[in-house]
Amino acid sequence: MYSIVLVDDHAIVREGFKRLIEMEPDLEVIAECRCADDAVEAINQRHPDLVALDLSLPDGSGLPLIEHLHSLAPDTHIVVLSMHDGEPYVSEALRRGASGYVTKGAAPEELVAGLRQVMQGETFLSSDLRQRRAERPSEALDPVNRLTAREREVFLLLAAGKAPKQVAAVLGVGQKTIYIHRASLMGKLGAGSELDLYRMASERGLLAERKN
């Protein structure tokens, strides 16, 4: 029996997913959560095999939560169930540690198949996402993923509205270093201004990643 925690802020959605999942003899929903804090508590207490996670939660984006849950319970698989079907969301969720991504418009049987495939150690995308990647493979190559770890930090801080001087203070480096990283990351992203950086971070749900 595989144990599953559902994380979605809409009770009617959780109930629908729960009924669908528990029609399977080897799947059991052991907890339902409406927010990130509830999810962390459930993972700590129940140690599920899998978390089915929405990205839109009342206490923040589910994207940073993926990394947090992965650090709390490395052996627990995470599958995103979301209305967001844009490639930036999918790429970012997988980069942060999700093993599957199922859109809420997918057929019910895809959800069950996806949960089983992920629990067997594989990666799963619902058919609409697989088809889109096949038709437009370049969309899967998100330029944000080409940034180095330091460039990513600078990118997020600049996108959040911090000036280079403030970024240098946060990261404990000189302003010249920040300008070098800024030039490099803007070249990789094809950005012409901090406004472009804000837009790119916002589209990917990344602005909650750094709050300092």
CSV table of C-alpha atoms in Angstrom, one decimal, residues 17 20-21 24 27 79-81 100-118 123-131:
chain,number,residue,atom,x,y,z
A,17,PHE,CA,-8.5,13.5,-6.2
A,20,LEU,CA,-10.1,8.8,-7.6
A,21,ILE,CA,-6.9,7.6,-5.9
A,24,GLU,CA,-7.1,1.8,-6.5
A,27,LEU,CA,-3.1,3.6,-3.0
A,79,VAL,CA,4.1,15.0,-8.1
A,80,VAL,CA,2.7,18.4,-9.0
A,81,LEU,CA,-1.0,18.6,-9.8
A,100,GLY,CA,6.1,14.2,-12.0
A,101,TYR,CA,3.8,17.0,-13.3
A,102,VAL,CA,0.1,16.4,-14.1
A,103,THR,CA,-2.1,19.2,-15.3
A,104,LYS,CA,-5.6,19.4,-13.8
A,105,GLY,CA,-7.0,19.1,-17.3
A,106,ALA,CA,-5.5,15.6,-17.8
A,107,ALA,CA,-7.6,12.5,-17.9
A,108,PRO,CA,-8.2,10.9,-14.5
A,109,GLU,CA,-6.4,7.7,-15.4
A,110,GLU,CA,-3.3,9.7,-16.2
A,111,LEU,CA,-3.1,10.8,-12.6
A,112,VAL,CA,-3.1,7.2,-11.3
A,113,ALA,CA,-0.7,6.1,-13.9
A,114,GLY,CA,1.6,9.0,-13.1
A,115,LEU,CA,1.5,8.3,-9.4
A,116,ARG,CA,2.5,4.7,-9.9
A,117,GLN,CA,5.2,5.5,-12.4
A,118,VAL,CA,6.8,8.1,-10.1
A,123,THR,CA,9.6,10.7,-14.1
A,124,PHE,CA,6.1,11.4,-15.4
A,125,LEU,CA,4.5,14.2,-17.4
A,126,SER,CA,0.8,14.2,-18.4
A,127,SER,CA,0.2,13.6,-22.1
A,128,ASP,CA,-0.6,17.2,-22.9
A,129,LEU,CA,2.8,18.3,-21.5
A,130,ARG,CA,4.6,15.5,-23.4
A,131,GLN,CA,2.9,16.5,-26.6
